[in-house]
PDB file of C-alpha atoms in Angstrom:
ATOM      1  CA  UNK A   1     131.876 104.589 119.489  1.00 52.00           C
ATOM      2  CA  UNK A   2     131.986 107.579 117.136  1.00 53.00           C
ATOM      3  CA  UNK A   3     132.374 105.241 114.147  1.00 54.00           C
ATOM      4  CA  UNK A   4     129.356 103.190 115.247  1.00 50.00           C
ATOM      5  CA  UNK A   5     127.300 106.381 115.621  1.00 47.00           C
ATOM      6  CA  UNK A   6     128.267 107.513 112.116  1.00 50.00           C
ATOM      7  CA  UNK A   7     127.406 104.055 110.748  1.00 48.00           C
ATOM      8  CA  UNK A   8     123.995 104.151 112.479  1.00 48.00           C
ATOM      9  CA  UNK A   9     123.243 107.604 111.043  1.00 46.00           C
ATOM     10  CA  UNK A  10     124.189 106.455 107.540  1.00 46.00           C
ATOM     11  CA  UNK A  11     121.925 103.413 107.784  1.00 43.00           C
ATOM     12  CA  UNK A  12     119.089 105.588 109.109  1.00 44.00           C
ATOM     13  CA  UNK A  13     119.439 108.033 106.216  1.00 45.00           C
ATOM     14  CA  UNK A  14     119.313 105.167 103.718  1.00 43.00           C
ATOM     15  CA  UNK A  15     116.363 103.332 105.260  1.00 41.00           C
ATOM     16  CA  UNK A  16     114.172 106.316 106.140  1.00 43.00           C
ATOM     17  CA  UNK A  17     113.330 107.373 102.535  1.00 42.00           C
ATOM     18  CA  UNK A  18     112.432 103.773 101.707  1.00 38.00           C
ATOM     19  CA  UNK A  19     110.112 103.605 104.694  1.00 37.00           C
ATOM     20  CA  UNK A  20     108.548 106.961 103.907  1.00 41.00           C
ATOM     21  CA  UNK A  21     107.894 105.871 100.318  1.00 43.00           C
ATOM     22  CA  UNK A  22     106.124 102.721 101.531  1.00 43.00           C
ATOM     23  CA  UNK A  23     104.064 104.731 104.044  1.00 47.00           C
ATOM     24  CA  UNK A  24     103.178 107.749 101.938  1.00 64.00           C
ATOM     25  CA  UNK A  25     101.175 110.495 103.627  1.00 72.00           C
ATOM     26  CA  UNK A  26      97.473 110.306 102.697  1.00 74.00           C
ATOM     27  CA  UNK A  27      96.497 113.150 100.347  1.00 85.00           C
ATOM     28  CA  UNK A  28      94.103 115.770 101.711  1.00 89.00           C
ATOM     29  CA  UNK A  29      91.326 115.249  99.188  1.00 92.00           C
ATOM     30  CA  UNK A  30      87.909 116.808  98.780  1.00 94.00           C
ATOM     31  CA  UNK A  31      85.105 114.473  99.871  1.00 93.00           C
ATOM     32  CA  UNK A  32      81.520 114.523  98.656  1.00 93.00           C
ATOM     33  CA  UNK A  33      78.362 114.805 100.689  1.00 92.00           C
ATOM     34  CA  UNK A  34      75.314 112.738  99.806  1.00 88.00           C
ATOM     35  CA  UNK A  35      72.238 114.414  98.356  1.00 89.00           C
ATOM     36  CA  UNK A  36      68.903 113.374  96.841  1.00 88.00           C
ATOM     37  CA  UNK A  37      66.718 114.596  93.999  1.00 87.00           C
ATOM     38  CA  UNK A  38      64.472 116.600  96.291  1.00 86.00           C
ATOM     39  CA  UNK A  39      67.359 118.483  97.927  1.00 87.00           C
ATOM     40  CA  UNK A  40      69.383 119.155  94.789  1.00 89.00           C
ATOM     41  CA  UNK A  41      66.335 120.456  92.910  1.00 88.00           C
ATOM     42  CA  UNK A  42      66.815 123.857  94.538  1.00 82.00           C
ATOM     43  CA  UNK A  43      70.477 124.358  93.598  1.00 86.00           C
ATOM     44  CA  UNK A  44      71.362 122.150  90.620  1.00 88.00           C
ATOM     45  CA  UNK A  45      71.971 125.103  88.286  1.00 90.00           C
ATOM     46  CA  UNK A  46      75.189 125.958  90.139  1.00 91.00           C
ATOM     47  CA  UNK A  47      76.712 122.533  89.554  1.00 96.00           C
ATOM     48  CA  UNK A  48      78.476 120.650  86.784  1.00 97.00           C
ATOM     49  CA  UNK A  49      77.317 117.036  86.590  1.00 97.00           C
ATOM     50  CA  UNK A  50      79.196 113.854  85.677  1.00 97.00           C
ATOM     51  CA  UNK A  51      78.629 110.125  85.986  1.00 97.00           C
ATOM     52  CA  UNK A  52      79.855 108.601  89.250  1.00 95.00           C
ATOM     53  CA  UNK A  53      82.207 105.964  87.901  1.00 95.00           C
ATOM     54  CA  UNK A  54      82.334 102.585  89.612  1.00 91.00           C
ATOM     55  CA  UNK A  55      86.103 102.415  90.028  1.00 93.00           C
ATOM     56  CA  UNK A  56      88.874 103.117  92.527  1.00 94.00           C
ATOM     57  CA  UNK A  57      89.769 106.695  93.344  1.00 95.00           C
ATOM     58  CA  UNK A  58      93.338 107.514  92.435  1.00 96.00           C
ATOM     59  CA  UNK A  59      95.619 110.447  93.240  1.00 97.00           C
ATOM     60  CA  UNK A  60      98.592 111.294  91.014  1.00 97.00           C
ATOM     61  CA  UNK A  61     100.977 113.441  93.071  1.00 95.00           C
ATOM     62  CA  UNK A  62     103.221 114.221  90.124  1.00 95.00           C
ATOM     63  CA  UNK A  63     105.493 111.240  90.773  1.00 94.00           C
ATOM     64  CA  UNK A  64     103.444 108.409  92.240  1.00 95.00           C
ATOM     65  CA  UNK A  65      99.955 107.016  91.841  1.00 96.00           C
ATOM     66  CA  UNK A  66      98.275 106.635  95.239  1.00 96.00           C
ATOM     67  CA  UNK A  67      94.986 105.487  96.718  1.00 93.00           C
ATOM     68  CA  UNK A  68      92.869 107.992  98.665  1.00 89.00           C
ATOM     69  CA  UNK A  69      94.474 106.658 101.873  1.00 88.00           C
ATOM     70  CA  UNK A  70      97.998 107.308 100.570  1.00 91.00           C
ATOM     71  CA  UNK A  71      98.877 103.718  99.697  1.00 92.00           C
ATOM     72  CA  UNK A  72     101.212 103.340  96.723  1.00 95.00           C
ATOM     73  CA  UNK A  73      99.604 101.820  93.625  1.00 96.00           C
ATOM     74  CA  UNK A  74     102.117  99.688  91.751  1.00 97.00           C
ATOM     75  CA  UNK A  75     101.177 100.674  88.210  1.00 97.00           C
ATOM     76  CA  UNK A  76     103.443  99.628  85.321  1.00 97.00           C
ATOM     77  CA  UNK A  77     106.067 102.235  84.477  1.00 97.00           C
ATOM     78  CA  UNK A  78     104.579 102.773  81.017  1.00 98.00           C
ATOM     79  CA  UNK A  79     101.184 103.619  82.494  1.00 98.00           C
ATOM     80  CA  UNK A  80     102.373 106.784  84.285  1.00 97.00           C
ATOM     81  CA  UNK A  81     105.590 107.521  82.341  1.00 96.00           C
ATOM     82  CA  UNK A  82     104.244 110.520  80.429  1.00 96.00           C
ATOM     83  CA  UNK A  83     101.773 111.800  83.015  1.00 97.00           C
ATOM     84  CA  UNK A  84     101.964 115.533  83.851  1.00 97.00           C
ATOM     85  CA  UNK A  85     104.025 116.565  86.862  1.00 95.00           C
ATOM     86  CA  UNK A  86     101.011 118.405  88.311  1.00 96.00           C
ATOM     87  CA  UNK A  87      98.850 116.571  90.908  1.00 96.00           C
ATOM     88  CA  UNK A  88      95.654 115.137  89.448  1.00 97.00           C
ATOM     89  CA  UNK A  89      92.670 113.225  90.790  1.00 97.00           C
ATOM     90  CA  UNK A  90      90.626 110.639  88.989  1.00 97.00           C
ATOM     91  CA  UNK A  91      88.990 107.244  88.921  1.00 97.00           C
ATOM     92  CA  UNK A  92      90.854 104.102  87.911  1.00 98.00           C
ATOM     93  CA  UNK A  93      88.085 102.533  85.881  1.00 97.00           C
ATOM     94  CA  UNK A  94      87.318  99.849  83.316  1.00 97.00           C
ATOM     95  CA  UNK A  95      83.554  99.978  82.790  1.00 95.00           C
ATOM     96  CA  UNK A  96      80.337  99.888  84.780  1.00 93.00           C
ATOM     97  CA  UNK A  97      80.068  97.091  87.301  1.00 87.00           C
ATOM     98  CA  UNK A  98      83.787  96.244  87.255  1.00 91.00           C
ATOM     99  CA  UNK A  99      84.887  97.662  90.635  1.00 90.00           C
ATOM    100  CA  UNK A 100      86.083  94.292  91.947  1.00 86.00           C
ATOM    101  CA  UNK A 101      88.171  93.687  88.822  1.00 93.00           C
ATOM    102  CA  UNK A 102      89.825  97.127  89.031  1.00 95.00           C
ATOM    103  CA  UNK A 103      90.427  96.745  92.756  1.00 91.00           C
ATOM    104  CA  UNK A 104      92.077  93.368  92.277  1.00 92.00           C
ATOM    105  CA  UNK A 105      94.363  94.682  89.541  1.00 96.00           C
ATOM    106  CA  UNK A 106      95.633  97.742  91.409  1.00 95.00           C
ATOM    107  CA  UNK A 107      96.292  95.832  94.660  1.00 92.00           C
ATOM    108  CA  UNK A 108      98.927  93.618  93.069  1.00 95.00           C
ATOM    109  CA  UNK A 109     102.489  94.382  94.145  1.00 95.00           C
ATOM    110  CA  UNK A 110     103.707  93.217  90.748  1.00 97.00           C
ATOM    111  CA  UNK A 111     101.552  94.778  88.022  1.00 97.00           C
ATOM    112  CA  UNK A 112     100.375  92.707  85.075  1.00 97.00           C
ATOM    113  CA  UNK A 113     100.606  94.666  81.826  1.00 97.00           C
ATOM    114  CA  UNK A 114      97.711  92.854  80.154  1.00 97.00           C
ATOM    115  CA  UNK A 115      95.434  93.749  83.069  1.00 98.00           C
ATOM    116  CA  UNK A 116      96.513  97.388  83.276  1.00 98.00           C
ATOM    117  CA  UNK A 117      95.814  97.815  79.548  1.00 97.00           C
ATOM    118  CA  UNK A 118      92.126  97.507  80.462  1.00 97.00           C
ATOM    119  CA  UNK A 119      92.263 100.445  82.907  1.00 98.00           C
ATOM    120  CA  UNK A 120      91.713 104.126  82.211  1.00 98.00           C
ATOM    121  CA  UNK A 121      92.546 106.964  84.608  1.00 98.00           C
ATOM    122  CA  UNK A 122      89.459 109.144  84.303  1.00 98.00           C
ATOM    123  CA  UNK A 123      90.331 112.583  85.666  1.00 98.00           C
ATOM    124  CA  UNK A 124      87.970 114.892  87.527  1.00 97.00           C
ATOM    125  CA  UNK A 125      90.095 117.416  89.442  1.00 98.00           C
ATOM    126  CA  UNK A 126      93.432 119.153  89.983  1.00 97.00           C
ATOM    127  CA  UNK A 127      93.831 119.464  93.791  1.00 95.00           C
ATOM    128  CA  UNK A 128      96.624 122.035  93.874  1.00 95.00           C
ATOM    129  CA  UNK A 129      95.145 124.388  91.302  1.00 96.00           C
ATOM    130  CA  UNK A 130      93.882 127.754  92.624  1.00 96.00           C
ATOM    131  CA  UNK A 131      91.239 127.971  89.894  1.00 98.00           C
ATOM    132  CA  UNK A 132      87.510 127.451  90.346  1.00 98.00           C
ATOM    133  CA  UNK A 133      86.168 124.027  89.333  1.00 98.00           C
ATOM    134  CA  UNK A 134      84.960 124.922  85.818  1.00 98.00           C
ATOM    135  CA  UNK A 135      88.368 126.425  85.087  1.00 98.00           C
ATOM    136  CA  UNK A 136      90.156 123.429  86.608  1.00 98.00           C
ATOM    137  CA  UNK A 137      88.450 121.176  84.083  1.00 98.00           C
ATOM    138  CA  UNK A 138      89.773 123.336  81.230  1.00 98.00           C
ATOM    139  CA  UNK A 139      93.193 123.348  82.869  1.00 98.00           C
ATOM    140  CA  UNK A 140      93.266 119.541  83.032  1.00 98.00           C
ATOM    141  CA  UNK A 141      92.268 119.286  79.385  1.00 97.00           C
ATOM    142  CA  UNK A 142      95.108 121.598  78.329  1.00 97.00           C
ATOM    143  CA  UNK A 143      97.530 119.445  80.322  1.00 97.00           C
ATOM    144  CA  UNK A 144      96.558 116.079  78.878  1.00 97.00           C
ATOM    145  CA  UNK A 145      95.530 116.896  75.286  1.00 97.00           C
ATOM    146  CA  UNK A 146      99.084 117.321  73.935  1.00 97.00           C
ATOM    147  CA  UNK A 147     100.134 114.052  75.618  1.00 96.00           C
ATOM    148  CA  UNK A 148      97.635 111.968  73.644  1.00 95.00           C
ATOM    149  CA  UNK A 149      97.606 109.142  76.208  1.00 97.00           C
ATOM    150  CA  UNK A 150      94.648 106.838  75.414  1.00 97.00           C
ATOM    151  CA  UNK A 151      94.152 105.791  79.051  1.00 98.00           C
ATOM    152  CA  UNK A 152      94.336 109.321  80.506  1.00 98.00           C
ATOM    153  CA  UNK A 153      90.980 111.032  79.990  1.00 98.00           C
ATOM    154  CA  UNK A 154      88.882 113.835  81.465  1.00 98.00           C
ATOM    155  CA  UNK A 155      85.444 112.780  82.691  1.00 98.00           C
ATOM    156  CA  UNK A 156      82.677 114.502  80.738  1.00 97.00           C
ATOM    157  CA  UNK A 157      80.727 117.117  82.700  1.00 97.00           C
ATOM    158  CA  UNK A 158      77.321 118.543  81.843  1.00 96.00           C
ATOM    159  CA  UNK A 159      75.222 121.506  82.965  1.00 95.00           C
ATOM    160  CA  UNK A 160      71.446 121.591  82.950  1.00 94.00           C
ATOM    161  CA  UNK A 161      69.014 124.479  82.642  1.00 92.00           C
ATOM    162  CA  UNK A 162      65.993 122.423  83.689  1.00 94.00           C
ATOM    163  CA  UNK A 163      65.669 120.040  86.633  1.00 95.00           C
ATOM    164  CA  UNK A 164      63.881 117.526  84.406  1.00 95.00           C
ATOM    165  CA  UNK A 165      67.070 117.287  82.306  1.00 96.00           C
ATOM    166  CA  UNK A 166      69.164 116.416  85.349  1.00 95.00           C
ATOM    167  CA  UNK A 167      66.578 113.873  86.510  1.00 95.00           C
ATOM    168  CA  UNK A 168      66.467 112.227  83.076  1.00 96.00           C
ATOM    169  CA  UNK A 169      70.272 112.065  82.912  1.00 96.00           C
ATOM    170  CA  UNK A 170      70.483 110.573  86.408  1.00 95.00           C
ATOM    171  CA  UNK A 171      67.829 107.957  85.655  1.00 94.00           C
ATOM    172  CA  UNK A 172      69.493 107.000  82.368  1.00 96.00           C
ATOM    173  CA  UNK A 173      72.795 106.365  84.196  1.00 95.00           C
ATOM    174  CA  UNK A 174      71.081 104.238  86.849  1.00 92.00           C
ATOM    175  CA  UNK A 175      69.066 102.293  84.260  1.00 93.00           C
ATOM    176  CA  UNK A 176      72.332 101.375  82.529  1.00 93.00           C
ATOM    177  CA  UNK A 177      73.712  99.961  85.814  1.00 88.00           C
ATOM    178  CA  UNK A 178      75.678 103.092  86.634  1.00 92.00           C
ATOM    179  CA  UNK A 179      76.156 104.166  90.270  1.00 90.00           C
ATOM    180  CA  UNK A 180      74.672 107.640  89.946  1.00 94.00           C
ATOM    181  CA  UNK A 181      76.075 111.123  89.350  1.00 97.00           C
ATOM    182  CA  UNK A 182      78.463 113.612  90.934  1.00 97.00           C
ATOM    183  CA  UNK A 183      77.678 117.319  91.185  1.00 97.00           C
ATOM    184  CA  UNK A 184      80.562 119.785  91.465  1.00 97.00           C
ATOM    185  CA  UNK A 185      79.883 123.442  92.216  1.00 97.00           C
ATOM    186  CA  UNK A 186      81.159 125.230  89.127  1.00 97.00           C
ATOM    187  CA  UNK A 187      82.505 128.339  90.890  1.00 97.00           C
ATOM    188  CA  UNK A 188      84.063 126.577  93.910  1.00 97.00           C
ATOM    189  CA  UNK A 189      87.741 126.401  94.778  1.00 97.00           C
ATOM    190  CA  UNK A 190      89.299 123.107  95.816  1.00 97.00           C
ATOM    191  CA  UNK A 191      88.667 122.433  99.493  1.00 94.00           C
ATOM    192  CA  UNK A 192      89.965 119.360 101.312  1.00 92.00           C
ATOM    193  CA  UNK A 193      87.595 117.468 103.566  1.00 93.00           C
ATOM    194  CA  UNK A 194      83.849 116.897 103.239  1.00 92.00           C
ATOM    195  CA  UNK A 195      82.052 119.794 101.591  1.00 94.00           C
ATOM    196  CA  UNK A 196      78.789 120.758  99.882  1.00 92.00           C
ATOM    197  CA  UNK A 197      80.851 121.892  96.886  1.00 95.00           C
ATOM    198  CA  UNK A 198      80.786 118.300  95.680  1.00 96.00           C
ATOM    199  CA  UNK A 199      77.782 116.035  96.139  1.00 95.00           C
ATOM    200  CA  UNK A 200      76.920 112.515  95.090  1.00 94.00           C
ATOM    201  CA  UNK A 201      73.453 111.546  93.945  1.00 93.00           C
ATOM    202  CA  UNK A 202      72.670 107.829  94.011  1.00 90.00           C
ATOM    203  CA  UNK A 203      69.426 105.822  93.882  1.00 87.00           C
ATOM    204  CA  UNK A 204      70.053 104.543  97.411  1.00 85.00           C
ATOM    205  CA  UNK A 205      71.993 105.475 100.546  1.00 80.00           C
ATOM    206  CA  UNK A 206      75.302 103.736 101.090  1.00 85.00           C
ATOM    207  CA  UNK A 207      77.828 103.739 103.914  1.00 90.00           C
ATOM    208  CA  UNK A 208      80.792 101.791 105.226  1.00 93.00           C
ATOM    209  CA  UNK A 209      81.081  99.544 108.279  1.00 95.00           C
ATOM    210  CA  UNK A 210      83.653  97.301 109.925  1.00 96.00           C
ATOM    211  CA  UNK A 211      83.026  93.556 110.306  1.00 96.00           C
ATOM    212  CA  UNK A 212      82.856  92.519 113.972  1.00 96.00           C
ATOM    213  CA  UNK A 213      81.860  88.837 113.673  1.00 96.00           C
ATOM    214  CA  UNK A 214      80.261  86.143 111.507  1.00 96.00           C
ATOM    215  CA  UNK A 215      76.845  84.832 112.517  1.00 94.00           C
ATOM    216  CA  UNK A 216      76.132  81.205 111.616  1.00 93.00           C
ATOM    217  CA  UNK A 217      73.367  80.610 109.082  1.00 90.00           C
ATOM    218  CA  UNK A 218      70.303  78.435 109.406  1.00 90.00           C
ATOM    219  CA  UNK A 219      68.171  76.477 106.943  1.00 89.00           C
ATOM    220  CA  UNK A 220      69.591  76.826 103.424  1.00 89.00           C
ATOM    221  CA  UNK A 221      72.516  78.747 104.876  1.00 89.00           C
ATOM    222  CA  UNK A 222      73.435  76.043 107.369  1.00 89.00           C
ATOM    223  CA  UNK A 223      77.208  75.582 107.736  1.00 90.00           C
ATOM    224  CA  UNK A 224      77.685  78.987 106.101  1.00 93.00           C
ATOM    225  CA  UNK A 225      77.687  82.597 107.206  1.00 95.00           C
ATOM    226  CA  UNK A 226      74.112  83.737 107.737  1.00 94.00           C
ATOM    227  CA  UNK A 227      74.836  87.387 108.540  1.00 94.00           C
ATOM    228  CA  UNK A 228      77.604  89.793 109.454  1.00 96.00           C
ATOM    229  CA  UNK A 229      77.650  91.753 112.681  1.00 96.00           C
ATOM    230  CA  UNK A 230      79.094  95.147 111.776  1.00 96.00           C
ATOM    231  CA  UNK A 231      79.631  98.636 113.213  1.00 95.00           C
ATOM    232  CA  UNK A 232      79.277 101.800 111.157  1.00 94.00           C
ATOM    233  CA  UNK A 233      80.952 105.208 111.500  1.00 90.00           C
ATOM    234  CA  UNK A 234      78.279 106.315 113.954  1.00 90.00           C
ATOM    235  CA  UNK A 235      79.212 103.449 116.284  1.00 93.00           C
ATOM    236  CA  UNK A 236      75.931 101.617 115.647  1.00 94.00           C
ATOM    237  CA  UNK A 237      76.165  97.814 115.644  1.00 95.00           C
ATOM    238  CA  UNK A 238      73.738  95.858 113.456  1.00 95.00           C
ATOM    239  CA  UNK A 239      73.418  92.756 111.279  1.00 95.00           C
ATOM    240  CA  UNK A 240      73.624  92.491 107.507  1.00 95.00           C
ATOM    241  CA  UNK A 241      72.090  89.290 106.159  1.00 94.00           C
ATOM    242  CA  UNK A 242      71.366  90.008 102.495  1.00 93.00           C
ATOM    243  CA  UNK A 243      73.317  90.842  99.354  1.00 93.00           C
ATOM    244  CA  UNK A 244      75.808  87.964  99.622  1.00 93.00           C
ATOM    245  CA  UNK A 245      76.584  85.333  97.009  1.00 92.00           C
ATOM    246  CA  UNK A 246      76.913  81.689  98.044  1.00 93.00           C
ATOM    247  CA  UNK A 247      80.688  81.984  97.652  1.00 93.00           C
ATOM    248  CA  UNK A 248      80.735  85.022  99.954  1.00 94.00           C
ATOM    249  CA  UNK A 249      78.725  83.130 102.564  1.00 95.00           C
ATOM    250  CA  UNK A 250      81.177  80.244 102.381  1.00 94.00           C
ATOM    251  CA  UNK A 251      84.143  82.625 102.592  1.00 94.00           C
ATOM    252  CA  UNK A 252      82.823  85.789 104.307  1.00 94.00           C
ATOM    253  CA  UNK A 253      84.761  89.043 104.687  1.00 94.00           C
ATOM    254  CA  UNK A 254      87.361  88.706 107.429  1.00 94.00           C
ATOM    255  CA  UNK A 255      86.793  90.251 110.840  1.00 95.00           C
ATOM    256  CA  UNK A 256      88.169  93.791 110.773  1.00 95.00           C
ATOM    257  CA  UNK A 257      87.418  94.221 107.062  1.00 93.00           C
ATOM    258  CA  UNK A 258      85.708  97.402 105.862  1.00 94.00           C
ATOM    259  CA  UNK A 259      82.583  96.720 103.790  1.00 95.00           C
ATOM    260  CA  UNK A 260      80.036  98.907 102.006  1.00 93.00           C
ATOM    261  CA  UNK A 261      76.301  98.458 102.474  1.00 93.00           C
ATOM    262  CA  UNK A 262      73.218 100.144 101.115  1.00 89.00           C
ATOM    263  CA  UNK A 263      70.072 100.993 103.059  1.00 88.00           C
ATOM    264  CA  UNK A 264      66.816 102.937 102.799  1.00 79.00           C
ATOM    265  CA  UNK A 265      67.249 105.343 105.708  1.00 80.00           C
ATOM    266  CA  UNK A 266      67.508 104.841 109.450  1.00 84.00           C
ATOM    267  CA  UNK A 267      65.116 104.108 112.305  1.00 85.00           C
ATOM    268  CA  UNK A 268      64.543 106.418 115.288  1.00 82.00           C
ATOM    269  CA  UNK A 269      67.322 104.552 117.110  1.00 85.00           C
ATOM    270  CA  UNK A 270      69.770 105.047 114.239  1.00 86.00           C
ATOM    271  CA  UNK A 271      69.640 101.509 112.852  1.00 91.00           C
ATOM    272  CA  UNK A 272      69.865 101.299 109.037  1.00 90.00           C
ATOM    273  CA  UNK A 273      66.643 100.127 107.386  1.00 86.00           C
ATOM    274  CA  UNK A 274      67.023  97.027 105.188  1.00 89.00           C
ATOM    275  CA  UNK A 275      70.857  97.022 105.072  1.00 93.00           C
ATOM    276  CA  UNK A 276      72.265  95.080 102.117  1.00 93.00           C
ATOM    277  CA  UNK A 277      75.883  94.096 101.517  1.00 95.00           C
ATOM    278  CA  UNK A 278      77.505  95.706  98.465  1.00 92.00           C
ATOM    279  CA  UNK A 279      81.215  94.908  98.512  1.00 90.00           C
ATOM    280  CA  UNK A 280      84.467  94.781 100.460  1.00 91.00           C
ATOM    281  CA  UNK A 281      86.183  98.189 100.518  1.00 88.00           C
ATOM    282  CA  UNK A 282      89.651  97.135  99.422  1.00 77.00           C
ATOM    283  CA  UNK A 283      90.537 100.817  98.952  1.00 74.00           C
ATOM    284  CA  UNK A 284      89.990 101.619 102.637  1.00 71.00           C
ATOM    285  CA  UNK A 285      91.938 100.346 105.631  1.00 69.00           C
ATOM    286  CA  UNK A 286      90.047 102.064 108.466  1.00 66.00           C
ATOM    287  CA  UNK A 287      86.827 103.940 109.144  1.00 65.00           C
TER     288      UNK A 287
END
């Protein structure tokens, strides 16, 4: 009996690290609040501004590259081999409008070198640093400059003395099919959870919802999905019937999938106005 107990303990000690590595603890990251031009007009001078890149958020914990939910990203060994040992946050990004391509590449269990050569890890923060944000940017630059890794870059940040400058910059990003901009409070320390210290400014409101069912289409959408019945974080159920390609109507997001949608505000009952499908959130597993 004693020998069996020892054998069981040995097996447990071997298996447990493997299990822990496959179920890594989600990092406690800082999350942005949504703002608009009218609201940010009063406080923009305290923020550093950067483009909101249309990629997948990545967290480098010093050893592994993870998604925001703590899922291991199977990057090629060469991609992270010379990364700093300090934790860093950034966006895995190719170029504007290529979210689906990036998402597909990083979800593969076996990485494809040719695909990963298209990706850059665009850094925007150092979560464990005790410096204020403006100093954290300088800290990141001092870490990565000597490494000279072409795919490891710091996202450019700007400051504006006039609101018209911020508005022009924001509009130029949007007009070039960018998502919008991020505003980080220059003198703020890193704070996990949702905070006003980091805000996103986009030309529309967007949120996430879970797919509850597929509603059959009519007319030109006969024999296809006509709309999705979804539920958002507020527990509101509603239909989304626009924003889909023909292929997406023929093969709609599976029930239980998390999707993103855009809208133009909410009604008095909390229903999103004119909800439009954007994409499947392959980087999220739950609301």
